[in-house]
C-alpha positions as a Python dict, from the first residue, in 0.01 Angstrom:
ca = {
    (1, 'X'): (0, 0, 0),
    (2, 'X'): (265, -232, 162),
    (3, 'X'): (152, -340, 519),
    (4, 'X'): (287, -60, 842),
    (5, 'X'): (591, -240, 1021),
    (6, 'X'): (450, -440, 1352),
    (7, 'X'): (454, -267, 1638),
    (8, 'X'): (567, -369, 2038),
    (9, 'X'): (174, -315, 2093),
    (10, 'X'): (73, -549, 1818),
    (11, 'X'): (369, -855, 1958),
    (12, 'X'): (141, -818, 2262),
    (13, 'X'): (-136, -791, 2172),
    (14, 'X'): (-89, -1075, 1941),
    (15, 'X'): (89, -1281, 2283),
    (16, 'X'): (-271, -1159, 2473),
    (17, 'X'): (-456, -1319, 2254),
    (18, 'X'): (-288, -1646, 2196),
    (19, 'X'): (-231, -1709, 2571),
    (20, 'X'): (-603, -1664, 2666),
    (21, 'X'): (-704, -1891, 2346),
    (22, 'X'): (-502, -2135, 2483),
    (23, 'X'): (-580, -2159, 2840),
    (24, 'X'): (-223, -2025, 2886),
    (25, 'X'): (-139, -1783, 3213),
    (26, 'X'): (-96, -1444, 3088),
    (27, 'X'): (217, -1265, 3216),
    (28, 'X'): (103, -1104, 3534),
    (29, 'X'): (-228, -1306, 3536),
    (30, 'X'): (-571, -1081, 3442),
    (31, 'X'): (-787, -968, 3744),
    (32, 'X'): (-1233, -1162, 3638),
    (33, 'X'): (-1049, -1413, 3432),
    (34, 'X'): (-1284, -1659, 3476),
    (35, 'X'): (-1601, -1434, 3434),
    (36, 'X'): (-1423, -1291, 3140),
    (37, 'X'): (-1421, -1662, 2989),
    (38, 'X'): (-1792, -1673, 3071),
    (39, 'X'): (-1835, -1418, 2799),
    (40, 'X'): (-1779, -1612, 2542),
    (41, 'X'): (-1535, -1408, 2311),
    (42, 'X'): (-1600, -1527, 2018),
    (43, 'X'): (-1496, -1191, 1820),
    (44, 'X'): (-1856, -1086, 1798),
    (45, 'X'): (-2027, -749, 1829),
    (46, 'X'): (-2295, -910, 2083),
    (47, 'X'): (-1959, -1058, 2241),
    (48, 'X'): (-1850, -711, 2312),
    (49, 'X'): (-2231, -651, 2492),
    (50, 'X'): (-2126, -975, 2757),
    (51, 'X'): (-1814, -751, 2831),
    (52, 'X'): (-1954, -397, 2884),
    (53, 'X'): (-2239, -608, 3125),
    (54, 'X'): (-1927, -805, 3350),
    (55, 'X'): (-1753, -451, 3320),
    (56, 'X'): (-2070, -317, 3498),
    (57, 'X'): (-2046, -603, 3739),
    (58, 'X'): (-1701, -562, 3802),
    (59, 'X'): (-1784, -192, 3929),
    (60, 'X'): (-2039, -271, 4140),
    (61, 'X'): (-1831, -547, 4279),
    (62, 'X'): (-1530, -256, 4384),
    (63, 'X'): (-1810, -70, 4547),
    (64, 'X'): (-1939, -308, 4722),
    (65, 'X'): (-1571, -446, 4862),
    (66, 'X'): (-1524, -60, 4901),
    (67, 'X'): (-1228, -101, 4626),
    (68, 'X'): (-1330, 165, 4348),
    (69, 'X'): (-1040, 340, 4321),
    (70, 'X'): (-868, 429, 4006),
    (71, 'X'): (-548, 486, 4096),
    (72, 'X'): (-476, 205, 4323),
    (73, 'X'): (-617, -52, 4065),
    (74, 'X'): (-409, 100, 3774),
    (75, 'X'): (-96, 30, 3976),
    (76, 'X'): (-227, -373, 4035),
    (77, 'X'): (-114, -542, 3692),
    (78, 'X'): (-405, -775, 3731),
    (79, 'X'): (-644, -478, 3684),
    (80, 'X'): (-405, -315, 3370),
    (81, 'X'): (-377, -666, 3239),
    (82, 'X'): (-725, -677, 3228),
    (83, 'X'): (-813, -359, 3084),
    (84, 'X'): (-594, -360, 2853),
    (85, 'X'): (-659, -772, 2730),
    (86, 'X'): (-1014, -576, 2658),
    (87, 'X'): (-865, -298, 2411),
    (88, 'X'): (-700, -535, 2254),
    (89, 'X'): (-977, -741, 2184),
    (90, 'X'): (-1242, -504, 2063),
    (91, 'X'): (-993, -334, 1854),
    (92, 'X'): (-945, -725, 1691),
    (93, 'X'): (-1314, -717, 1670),
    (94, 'X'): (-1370, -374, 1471),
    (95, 'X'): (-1097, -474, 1237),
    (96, 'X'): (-1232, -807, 1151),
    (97, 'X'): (-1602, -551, 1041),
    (98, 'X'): (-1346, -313, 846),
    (99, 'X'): (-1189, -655, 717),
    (100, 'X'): (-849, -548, 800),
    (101, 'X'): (-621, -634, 1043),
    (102, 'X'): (-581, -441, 1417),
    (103, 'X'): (-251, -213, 1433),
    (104, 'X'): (-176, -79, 1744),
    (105, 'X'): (43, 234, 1826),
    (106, 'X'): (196, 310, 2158),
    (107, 'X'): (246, 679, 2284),
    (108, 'X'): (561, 749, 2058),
    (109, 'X'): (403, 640, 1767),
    (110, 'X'): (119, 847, 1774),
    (111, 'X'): (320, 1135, 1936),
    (112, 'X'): (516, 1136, 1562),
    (113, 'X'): (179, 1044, 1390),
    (114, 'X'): (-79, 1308, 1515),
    (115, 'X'): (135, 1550, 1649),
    (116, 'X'): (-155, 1796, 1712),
    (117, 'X'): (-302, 1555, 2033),
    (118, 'X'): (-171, 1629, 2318),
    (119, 'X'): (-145, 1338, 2494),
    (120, 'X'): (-46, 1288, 2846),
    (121, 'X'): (224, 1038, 2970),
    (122, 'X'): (46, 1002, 3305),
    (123, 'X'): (-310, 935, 3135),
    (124, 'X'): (-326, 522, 3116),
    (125, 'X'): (-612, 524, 2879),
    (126, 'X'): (-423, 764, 2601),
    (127, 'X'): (-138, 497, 2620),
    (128, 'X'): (-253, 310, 2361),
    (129, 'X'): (-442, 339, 1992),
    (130, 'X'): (-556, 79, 1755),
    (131, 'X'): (-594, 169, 1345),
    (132, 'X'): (-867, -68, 1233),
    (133, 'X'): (-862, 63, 858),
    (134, 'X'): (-518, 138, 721),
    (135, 'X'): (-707, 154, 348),
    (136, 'X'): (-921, 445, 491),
    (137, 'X'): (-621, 594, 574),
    (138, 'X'): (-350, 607, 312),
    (139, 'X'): (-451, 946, 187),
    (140, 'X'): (-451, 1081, 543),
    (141, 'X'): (-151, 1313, 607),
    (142, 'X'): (15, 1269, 975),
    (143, 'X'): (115, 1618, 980),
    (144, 'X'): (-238, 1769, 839),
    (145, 'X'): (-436, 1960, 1046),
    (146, 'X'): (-703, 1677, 1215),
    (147, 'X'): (-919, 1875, 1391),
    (148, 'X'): (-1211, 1649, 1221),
    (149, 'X'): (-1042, 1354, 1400),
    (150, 'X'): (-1340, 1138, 1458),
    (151, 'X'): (-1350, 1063, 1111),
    (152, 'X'): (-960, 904, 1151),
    (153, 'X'): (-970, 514, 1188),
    (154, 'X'): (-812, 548, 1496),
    (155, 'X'): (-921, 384, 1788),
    (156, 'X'): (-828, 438, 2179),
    (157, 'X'): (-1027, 167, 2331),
    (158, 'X'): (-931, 212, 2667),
    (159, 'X'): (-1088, 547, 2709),
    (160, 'X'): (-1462, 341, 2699),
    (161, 'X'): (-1346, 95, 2929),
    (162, 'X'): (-1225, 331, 3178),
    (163, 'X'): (-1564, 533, 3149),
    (164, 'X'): (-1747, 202, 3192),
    (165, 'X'): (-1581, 125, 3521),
    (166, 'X'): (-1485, 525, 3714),
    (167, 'X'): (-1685, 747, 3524),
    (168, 'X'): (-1893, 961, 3775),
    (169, 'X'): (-2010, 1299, 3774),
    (170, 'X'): (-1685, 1403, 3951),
    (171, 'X'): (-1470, 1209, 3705),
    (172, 'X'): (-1486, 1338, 3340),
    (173, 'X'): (-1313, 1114, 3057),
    (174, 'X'): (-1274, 1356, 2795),
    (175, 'X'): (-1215, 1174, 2428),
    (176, 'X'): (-802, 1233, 2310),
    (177, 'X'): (-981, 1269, 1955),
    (178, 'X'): (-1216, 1506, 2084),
    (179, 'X'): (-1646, 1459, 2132),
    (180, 'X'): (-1742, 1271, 2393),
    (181, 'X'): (-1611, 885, 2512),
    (182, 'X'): (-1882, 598, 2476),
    (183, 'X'): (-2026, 476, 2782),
    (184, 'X'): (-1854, 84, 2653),
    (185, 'X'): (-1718, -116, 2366),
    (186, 'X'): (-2023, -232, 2200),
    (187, 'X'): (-2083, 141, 2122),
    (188, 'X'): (-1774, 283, 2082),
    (189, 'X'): (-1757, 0, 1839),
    (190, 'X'): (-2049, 12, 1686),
    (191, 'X'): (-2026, 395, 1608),
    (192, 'X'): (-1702, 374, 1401),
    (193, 'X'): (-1844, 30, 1185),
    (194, 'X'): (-1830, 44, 793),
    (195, 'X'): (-2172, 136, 694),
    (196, 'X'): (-2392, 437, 549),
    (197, 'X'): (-2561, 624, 806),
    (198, 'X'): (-2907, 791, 770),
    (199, 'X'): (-2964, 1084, 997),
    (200, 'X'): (-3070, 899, 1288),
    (201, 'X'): (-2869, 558, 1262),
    (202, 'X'): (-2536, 574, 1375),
    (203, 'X'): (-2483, 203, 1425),
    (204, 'X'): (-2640, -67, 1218),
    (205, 'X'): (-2460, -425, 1294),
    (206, 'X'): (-2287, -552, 969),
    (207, 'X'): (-2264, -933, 894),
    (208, 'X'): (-2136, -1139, 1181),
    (209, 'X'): (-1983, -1455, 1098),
    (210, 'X'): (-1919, -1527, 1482),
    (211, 'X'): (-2327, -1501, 1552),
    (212, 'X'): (-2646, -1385, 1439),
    (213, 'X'): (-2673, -1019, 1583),
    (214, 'X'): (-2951, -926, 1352),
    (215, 'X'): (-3160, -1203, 1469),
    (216, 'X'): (-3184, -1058, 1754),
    (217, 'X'): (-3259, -735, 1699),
    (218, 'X'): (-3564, -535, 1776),
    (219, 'X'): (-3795, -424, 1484),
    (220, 'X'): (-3731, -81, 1374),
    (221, 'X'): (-3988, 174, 1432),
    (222, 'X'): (-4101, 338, 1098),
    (223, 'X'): (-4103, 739, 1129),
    (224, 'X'): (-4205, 785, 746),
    (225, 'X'): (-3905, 906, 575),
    (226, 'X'): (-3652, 758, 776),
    (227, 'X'): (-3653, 432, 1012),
    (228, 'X'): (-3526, 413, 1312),
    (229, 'X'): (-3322, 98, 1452),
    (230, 'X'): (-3401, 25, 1792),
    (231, 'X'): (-3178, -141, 1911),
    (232, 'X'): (-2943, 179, 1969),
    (233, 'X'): (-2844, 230, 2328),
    (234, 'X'): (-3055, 438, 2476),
    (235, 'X'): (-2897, 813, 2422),
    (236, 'X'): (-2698, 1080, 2644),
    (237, 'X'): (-2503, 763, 2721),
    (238, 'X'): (-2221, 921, 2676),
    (239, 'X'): (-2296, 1316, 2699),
    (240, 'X'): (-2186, 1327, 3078),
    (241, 'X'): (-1877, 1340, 3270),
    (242, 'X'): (-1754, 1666, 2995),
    (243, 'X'): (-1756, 1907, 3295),
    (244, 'X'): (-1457, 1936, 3550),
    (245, 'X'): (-1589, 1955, 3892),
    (246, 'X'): (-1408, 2086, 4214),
    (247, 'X'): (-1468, 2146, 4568),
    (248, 'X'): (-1468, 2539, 4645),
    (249, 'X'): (-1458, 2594, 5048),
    (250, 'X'): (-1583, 2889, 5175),
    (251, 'X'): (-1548, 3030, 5597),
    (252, 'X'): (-1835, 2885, 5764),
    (253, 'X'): (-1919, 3269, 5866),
    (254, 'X'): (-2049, 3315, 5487),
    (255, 'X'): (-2291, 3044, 5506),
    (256, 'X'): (-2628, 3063, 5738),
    (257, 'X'): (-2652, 2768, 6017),
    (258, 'X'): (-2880, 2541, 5804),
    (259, 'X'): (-2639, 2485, 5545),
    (260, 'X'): (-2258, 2624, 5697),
    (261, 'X'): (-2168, 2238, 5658),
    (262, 'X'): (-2167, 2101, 5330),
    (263, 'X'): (-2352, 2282, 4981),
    (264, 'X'): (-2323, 2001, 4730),
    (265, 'X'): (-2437, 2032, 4378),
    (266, 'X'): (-2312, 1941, 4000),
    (267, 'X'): (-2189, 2206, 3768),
    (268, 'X'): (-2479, 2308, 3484),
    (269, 'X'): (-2332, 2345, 3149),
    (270, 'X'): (-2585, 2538, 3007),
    (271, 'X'): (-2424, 2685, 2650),
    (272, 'X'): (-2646, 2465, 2440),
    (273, 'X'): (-2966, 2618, 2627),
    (274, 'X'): (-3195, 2908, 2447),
    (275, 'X'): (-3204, 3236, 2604),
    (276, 'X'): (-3521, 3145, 2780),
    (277, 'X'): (-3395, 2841, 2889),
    (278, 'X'): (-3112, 2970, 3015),
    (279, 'X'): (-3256, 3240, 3237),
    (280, 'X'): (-3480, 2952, 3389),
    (281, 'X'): (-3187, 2723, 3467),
    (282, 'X'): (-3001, 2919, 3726),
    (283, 'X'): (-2662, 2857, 3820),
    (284, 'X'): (-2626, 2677, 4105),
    (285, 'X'): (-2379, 2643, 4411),
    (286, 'X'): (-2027, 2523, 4351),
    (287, 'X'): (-1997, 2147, 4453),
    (288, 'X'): (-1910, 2136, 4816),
    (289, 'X'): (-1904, 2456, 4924),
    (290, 'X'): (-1727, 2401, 5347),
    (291, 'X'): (-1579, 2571, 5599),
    (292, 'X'): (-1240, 2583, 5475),
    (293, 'X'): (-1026, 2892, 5355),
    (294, 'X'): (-928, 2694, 5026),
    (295, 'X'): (-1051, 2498, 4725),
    (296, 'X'): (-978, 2144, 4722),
    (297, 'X'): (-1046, 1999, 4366),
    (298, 'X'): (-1152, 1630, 4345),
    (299, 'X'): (-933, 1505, 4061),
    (300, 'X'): (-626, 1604, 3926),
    (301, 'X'): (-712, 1749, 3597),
    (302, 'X'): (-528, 1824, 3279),
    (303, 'X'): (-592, 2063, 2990),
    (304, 'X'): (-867, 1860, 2730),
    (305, 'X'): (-901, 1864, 2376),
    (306, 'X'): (-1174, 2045, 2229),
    (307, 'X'): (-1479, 1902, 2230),
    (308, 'X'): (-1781, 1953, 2054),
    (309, 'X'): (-2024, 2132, 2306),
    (310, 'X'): (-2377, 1913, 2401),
    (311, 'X'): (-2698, 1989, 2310),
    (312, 'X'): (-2882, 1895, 2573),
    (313, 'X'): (-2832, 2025, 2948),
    (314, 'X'): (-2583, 1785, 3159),
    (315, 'X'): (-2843, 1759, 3424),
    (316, 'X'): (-3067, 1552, 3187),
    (317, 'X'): (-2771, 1404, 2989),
    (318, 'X'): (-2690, 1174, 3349),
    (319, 'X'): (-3071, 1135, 3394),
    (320, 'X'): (-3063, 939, 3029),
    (321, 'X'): (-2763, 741, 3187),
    (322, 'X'): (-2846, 626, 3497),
    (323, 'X'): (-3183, 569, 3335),
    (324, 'X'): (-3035, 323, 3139),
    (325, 'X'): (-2782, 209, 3351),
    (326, 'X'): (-2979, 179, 3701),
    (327, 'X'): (-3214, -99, 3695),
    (328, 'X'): (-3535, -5, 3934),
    (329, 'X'): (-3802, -274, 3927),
    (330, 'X'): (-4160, -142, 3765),
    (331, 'X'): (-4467, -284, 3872),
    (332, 'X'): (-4658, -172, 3587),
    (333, 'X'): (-4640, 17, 3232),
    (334, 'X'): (-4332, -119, 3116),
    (335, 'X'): (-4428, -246, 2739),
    (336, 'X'): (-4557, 111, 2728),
    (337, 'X'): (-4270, 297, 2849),
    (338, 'X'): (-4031, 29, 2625),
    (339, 'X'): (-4221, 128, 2315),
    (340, 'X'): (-4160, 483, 2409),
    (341, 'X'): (-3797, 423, 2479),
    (342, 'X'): (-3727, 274, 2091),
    (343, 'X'): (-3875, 603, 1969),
    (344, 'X'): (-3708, 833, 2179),
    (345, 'X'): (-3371, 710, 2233),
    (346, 'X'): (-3308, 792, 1812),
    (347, 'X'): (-3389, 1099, 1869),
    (348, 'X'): (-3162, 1143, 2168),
    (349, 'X'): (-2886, 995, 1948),
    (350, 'X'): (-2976, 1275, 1679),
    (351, 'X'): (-2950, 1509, 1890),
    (352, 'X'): (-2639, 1429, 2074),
    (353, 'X'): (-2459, 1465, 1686),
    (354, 'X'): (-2581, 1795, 1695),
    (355, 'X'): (-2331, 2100, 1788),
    (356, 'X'): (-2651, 2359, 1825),
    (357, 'X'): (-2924, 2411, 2080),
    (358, 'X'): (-3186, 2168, 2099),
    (359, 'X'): (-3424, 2446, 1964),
    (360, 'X'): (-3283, 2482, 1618),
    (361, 'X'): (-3256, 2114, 1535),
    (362, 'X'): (-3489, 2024, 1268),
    (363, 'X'): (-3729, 1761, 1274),
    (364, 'X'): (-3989, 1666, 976),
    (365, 'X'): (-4355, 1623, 1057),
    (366, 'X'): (-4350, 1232, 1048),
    (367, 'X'): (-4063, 1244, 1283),
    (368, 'X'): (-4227, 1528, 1575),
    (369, 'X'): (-4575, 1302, 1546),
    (370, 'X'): (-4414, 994, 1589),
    (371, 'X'): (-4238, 1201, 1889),
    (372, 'X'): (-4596, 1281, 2055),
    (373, 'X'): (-4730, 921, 2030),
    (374, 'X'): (-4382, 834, 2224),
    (375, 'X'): (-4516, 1075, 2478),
    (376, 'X'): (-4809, 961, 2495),
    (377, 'X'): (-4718, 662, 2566),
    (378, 'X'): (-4484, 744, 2838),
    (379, 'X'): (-4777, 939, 3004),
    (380, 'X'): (-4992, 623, 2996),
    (381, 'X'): (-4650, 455, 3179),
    (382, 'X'): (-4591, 711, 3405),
    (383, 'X'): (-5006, 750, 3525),
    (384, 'X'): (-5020, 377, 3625),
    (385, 'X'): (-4675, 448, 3853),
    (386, 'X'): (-4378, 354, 3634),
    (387, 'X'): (-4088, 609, 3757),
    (388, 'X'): (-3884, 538, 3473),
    (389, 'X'): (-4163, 658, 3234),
    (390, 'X'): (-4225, 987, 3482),
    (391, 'X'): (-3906, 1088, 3481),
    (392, 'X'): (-3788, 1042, 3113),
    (393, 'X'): (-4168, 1201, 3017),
    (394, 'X'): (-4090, 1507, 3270),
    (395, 'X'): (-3727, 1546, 3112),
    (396, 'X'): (-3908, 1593, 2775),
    (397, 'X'): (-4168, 1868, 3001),
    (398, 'X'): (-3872, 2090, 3173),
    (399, 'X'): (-3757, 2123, 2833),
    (400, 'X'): (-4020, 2264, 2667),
    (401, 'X'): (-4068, 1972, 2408),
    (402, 'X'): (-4345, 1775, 2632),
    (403, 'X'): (-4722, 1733, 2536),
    (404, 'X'): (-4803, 2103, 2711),
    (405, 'X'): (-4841, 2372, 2486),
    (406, 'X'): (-4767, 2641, 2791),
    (407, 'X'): (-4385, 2606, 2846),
    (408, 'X'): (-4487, 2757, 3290),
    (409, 'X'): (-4713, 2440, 3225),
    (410, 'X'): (-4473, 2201, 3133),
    (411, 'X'): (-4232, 2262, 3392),
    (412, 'X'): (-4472, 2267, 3635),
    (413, 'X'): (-4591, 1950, 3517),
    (414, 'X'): (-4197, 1809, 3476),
    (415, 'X'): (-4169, 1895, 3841),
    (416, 'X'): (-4436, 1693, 3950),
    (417, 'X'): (-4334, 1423, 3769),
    (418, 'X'): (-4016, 1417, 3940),
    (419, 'X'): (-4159, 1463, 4283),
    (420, 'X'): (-4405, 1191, 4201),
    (421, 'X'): (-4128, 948, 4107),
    (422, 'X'): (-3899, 1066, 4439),
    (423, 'X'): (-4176, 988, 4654),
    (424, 'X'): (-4169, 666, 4543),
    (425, 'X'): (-3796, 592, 4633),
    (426, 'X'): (-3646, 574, 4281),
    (427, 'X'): (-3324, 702, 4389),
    (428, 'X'): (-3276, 824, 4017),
    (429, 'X'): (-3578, 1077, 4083),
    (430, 'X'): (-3430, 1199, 4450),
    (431, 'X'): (-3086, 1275, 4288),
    (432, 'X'): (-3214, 1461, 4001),
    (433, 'X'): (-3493, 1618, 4216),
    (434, 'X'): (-3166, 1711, 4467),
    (435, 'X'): (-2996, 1852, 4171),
    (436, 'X'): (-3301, 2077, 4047),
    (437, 'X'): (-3306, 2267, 4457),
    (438, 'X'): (-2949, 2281, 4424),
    (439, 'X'): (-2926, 2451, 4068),
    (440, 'X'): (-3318, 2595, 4081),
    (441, 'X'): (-3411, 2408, 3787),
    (442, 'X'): (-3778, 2416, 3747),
    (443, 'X'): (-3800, 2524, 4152),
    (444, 'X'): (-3695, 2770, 4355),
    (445, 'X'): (-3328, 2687, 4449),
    (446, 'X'): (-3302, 2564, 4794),
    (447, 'X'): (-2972, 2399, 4904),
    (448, 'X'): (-3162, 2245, 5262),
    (449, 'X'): (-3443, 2059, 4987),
    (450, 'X'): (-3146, 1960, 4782),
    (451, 'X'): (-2937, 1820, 5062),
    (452, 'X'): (-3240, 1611, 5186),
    (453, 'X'): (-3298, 1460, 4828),
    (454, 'X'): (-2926, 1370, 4834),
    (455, 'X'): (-2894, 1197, 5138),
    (456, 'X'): (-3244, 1014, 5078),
    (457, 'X'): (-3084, 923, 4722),
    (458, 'X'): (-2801, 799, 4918),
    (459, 'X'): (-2998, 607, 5146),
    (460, 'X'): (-3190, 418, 4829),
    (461, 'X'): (-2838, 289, 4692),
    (462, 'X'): (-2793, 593, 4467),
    (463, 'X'): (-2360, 542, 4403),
    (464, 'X'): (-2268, 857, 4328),
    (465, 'X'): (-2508, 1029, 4616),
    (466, 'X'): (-2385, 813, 4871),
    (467, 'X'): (-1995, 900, 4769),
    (468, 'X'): (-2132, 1275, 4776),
    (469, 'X'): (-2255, 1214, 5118),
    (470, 'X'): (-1972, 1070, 5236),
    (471, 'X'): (-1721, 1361, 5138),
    (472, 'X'): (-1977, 1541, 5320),
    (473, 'X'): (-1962, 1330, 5629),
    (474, 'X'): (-1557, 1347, 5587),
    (475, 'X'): (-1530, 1718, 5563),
    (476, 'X'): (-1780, 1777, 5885),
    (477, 'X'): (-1528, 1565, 6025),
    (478, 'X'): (-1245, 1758, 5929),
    (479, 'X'): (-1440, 2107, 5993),
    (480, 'X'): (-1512, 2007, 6366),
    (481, 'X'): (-1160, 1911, 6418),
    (482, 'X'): (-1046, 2247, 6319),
    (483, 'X'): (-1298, 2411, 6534),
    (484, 'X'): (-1146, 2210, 6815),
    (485, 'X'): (-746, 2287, 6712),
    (486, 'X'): (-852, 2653, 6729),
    (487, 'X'): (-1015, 2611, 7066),
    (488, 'X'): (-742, 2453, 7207),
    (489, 'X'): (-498, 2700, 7055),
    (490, 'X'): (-706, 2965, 7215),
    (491, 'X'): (-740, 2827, 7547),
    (492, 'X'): (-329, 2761, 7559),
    (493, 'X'): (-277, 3127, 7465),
    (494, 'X'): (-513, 3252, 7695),
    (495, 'X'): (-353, 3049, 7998),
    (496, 'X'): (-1, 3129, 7880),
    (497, 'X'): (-133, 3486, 7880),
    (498, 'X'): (-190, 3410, 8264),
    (499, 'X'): (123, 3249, 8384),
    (500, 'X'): (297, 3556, 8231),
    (501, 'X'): (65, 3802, 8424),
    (502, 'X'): (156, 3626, 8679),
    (503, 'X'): (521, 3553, 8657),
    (504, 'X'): (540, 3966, 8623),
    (505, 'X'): (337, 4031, 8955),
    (506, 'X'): (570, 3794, 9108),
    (507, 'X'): (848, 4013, 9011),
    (508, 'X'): (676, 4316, 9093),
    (509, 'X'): (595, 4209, 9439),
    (510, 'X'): (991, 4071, 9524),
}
């Protein structure tokens, strides 16, 4: 098959490239360029780890300079240059594993292409798509229905990137291709490399000339007739963010004194849940529910592709995130909660493939006792104090796949666990235990228990809580100015109401 015709894309990403090897100024200049340098881009998988860490860095940098905004950064060119000088390069990077070379297609290409994506001119991250295997592609037919469009070697590497620096619970990034975006490069890459998968390894490093990956890799954990490689991310990474959230506003008359200010919860997606499960999980309060006659919603959304629906509960899906991604110092029980981690993070990762309730997806006998020793272990973790260990272990409990056989036992247990770990200011334990009141997850639902647990999340450096807070602080703000508008309003009409009862006796009486 005779090479595609270059592309605008693949001049600059070519021009990119070449600049930065060369010490060279790239047009615009590229916002961390230094730090960037630090990470050593050497065209390596691990070199695509360095870049999802300073992409973590450089969003909790914009918090802390109080710059995280998405919009106003994708209109600085530093910021685009940047984000984009990173698509580029891990598309380079899973070519070089398909042993091909990177072709990138702008909107118009892909527009004639794949015809059934609808892609959005005002969505920066669907601007842009790299094939990494044209020779995996050749029989593919552009106009052919591609619902199963994971399996194209097609590539939008900016949808990770923006994930990995403005995904939040109120900002979904739903995948062009449909499923659900990566949580950074080294996944999304690592997910789409050229090797045989078992059923629970989705990414298994190939040969890297650039540097030893493999040397570095954790032992795999042998579950009898499969093994498990541990050093997956952990799982549920990227399982969040699916559901649109808004603000609904109700009159403050509807709402009782205690909580006529602010209700704010996240949205349950509970269509993966059994019948049992899903008459425990109750629906919970819209996200902000305030004394406003209208609903404000917090991003602009768009219709979304199809995606294939998660198996496990959105409520636990973040847990598994901010698990991974929010450091909290442990004083004890780590090596046993690690150990638990390698286990349980494969199955995560099987499950997460799955398009079916939790319930129905098989596991052998090797794999479920192998399962219970990770529990175990998590229980020794989570008795000596590790938080980490008591929440993941009471995830597994509300459930109904913990180490009690009672399921009212389990959750009661799962609660406690979560209580335990709140208590002991792991602001991963007060949001979720804020969530639970708000939604009545495993508790009675209480929206003045889950507004404490928020705010004291907040208060412990929890991001998202504190930018929950704050919209809550703003719209009080908002809600007493109204009350004061109307009570001017009130007191002009009533004293115009006067001078006219006067002006008529005056006219009476001459």
């Amino acid at each position: 098959m005779s090479a595609s015709p270059l592309t605008p894309l693949d001049y600059i990403a070519a021009g990119y490239w070449q600049d930065f090897l060369a010490n060279r100024p790239i047009a615009g200049s590229i916002a961390y360029e230094t730090e960037l340098r630090d990470c050593v881009l050497d065209e390596s998988l691990s070199s695509l780890q360095r870049v999802d860490t300073l992409l973590s860095q450089i969003r909790r940098d914009l918090i802390k300079m109080g710059n995280w905004d998405e919009a106003t950064l994708l209109t600085d060119e530093r910021y685009r240059n940047l984000m984009m000088f990173l698509a580029f390069y891990a598309g380079q990077v899973l070519a070089q594993q398909w042993q091909a070379t990177a072709h990138w297609y702008g909107q118009f290409e892909l527009r004639k292409r794949y015809p059934i994506w609808s892609l959005s001119t005002d969505d920066f991250y669907q601007h842009m798509a790299v094939l990494y295997s044209e020779n995996n592609s050749a029989n593919i037919n552009a106009n052919a229905n591609i619902n199963d469009s994971a399996s194209l070697p097609i590539f939008f590497a900016l949808e990770p990137i923006g994930l990995r620096l403005f995904g939040h619970v109120d900002r979904p990034f739903v995948a062009v291709q449909g499923g659900q975006v990566a949580s950074g490069l080294y996944q999304a890459v690592s997910a789409r490399l050229p090797v045989a998968n078992n059923d629970y390894v989705s990414t298994i490093i190939t040969q890297d000339n650039k540097s030893n990956v493999a040397a570095r890799m954790a032992p795999q954990v042998d579950l009898g007739s499969s093994s498990i490689d541990s050093n997956s991310q952990t799982v549920g990474n990227s399982a969040a963010f699916l559901v649109k959230q808004n603000i609904t506003v109700t009159q403050a008359d509807d709402l009782n004194e205690e909580a006529s200010t602010y209700i704010v919860s996240d949205r349950l997606t509970n269509e993966s849940l059994s019948n049992e499960q899903e008459n425990q999980l109750k629906p919970e309060p819209s996200k902000a529910e305030l004394p406003v006659a209208q609903t404000i919603p917090l991003v602009e959304t768009k219709p979304a592709a199809a995606v294939k629906p998660s198996s496990t509960p959105e409520i636990f899906s973040q847990l598994l995130i901010e698990l991974d991604e929010i450091e909290r110092p442990q004083t004890a029980g780590n090596a046993e909660d690690q150990q638990a981690r390698k286990v349980l993070d494969q199955f995560e990762q099987h499950v997460a493939k799955q398009s079916k309730p939790r319930a129905q997806i098989n596991f052998s006998e090797n794999h479920l006792a192998a399962k219970k020793q990770a529990l175990l272990k998590l229980q020794e973790a989570a008795h000596v104090g590790n938080t980490a260990a008591m929440l993941r272990l009471a995830m597994y409990e509300l459930l109904g796949e913990g180490l009690m056989i009672d399921k009212n036992a389990g959750i009661e247990a799962g609660v406690e666990w979560v209580k335990q770990a709140a208590s002991k200011d792991d602001s991963r334990a007060q949001r979720l235990l804020s969530k639970m009141y708000y939604q009545g997850v495993g508790v009675v639902q209480d929206i003045n228990n889950g507004k404490y647990w928020l705010e004291q999340a907040a208060q412990n450096g929890h991001v998202e809580a504190a930018s929950l807070v704050a919209q809550w602080q703003q719209a009080q703000t908002l809600i007493t100015t109204q009350k004061q508008e109307q009570h001017s309003i009130k007191r002009y009409q009533l004293l115009l109401a006067v001078v006219l009862v006067v002006a008529v006796l005056i006219l009476i009486i001459v």
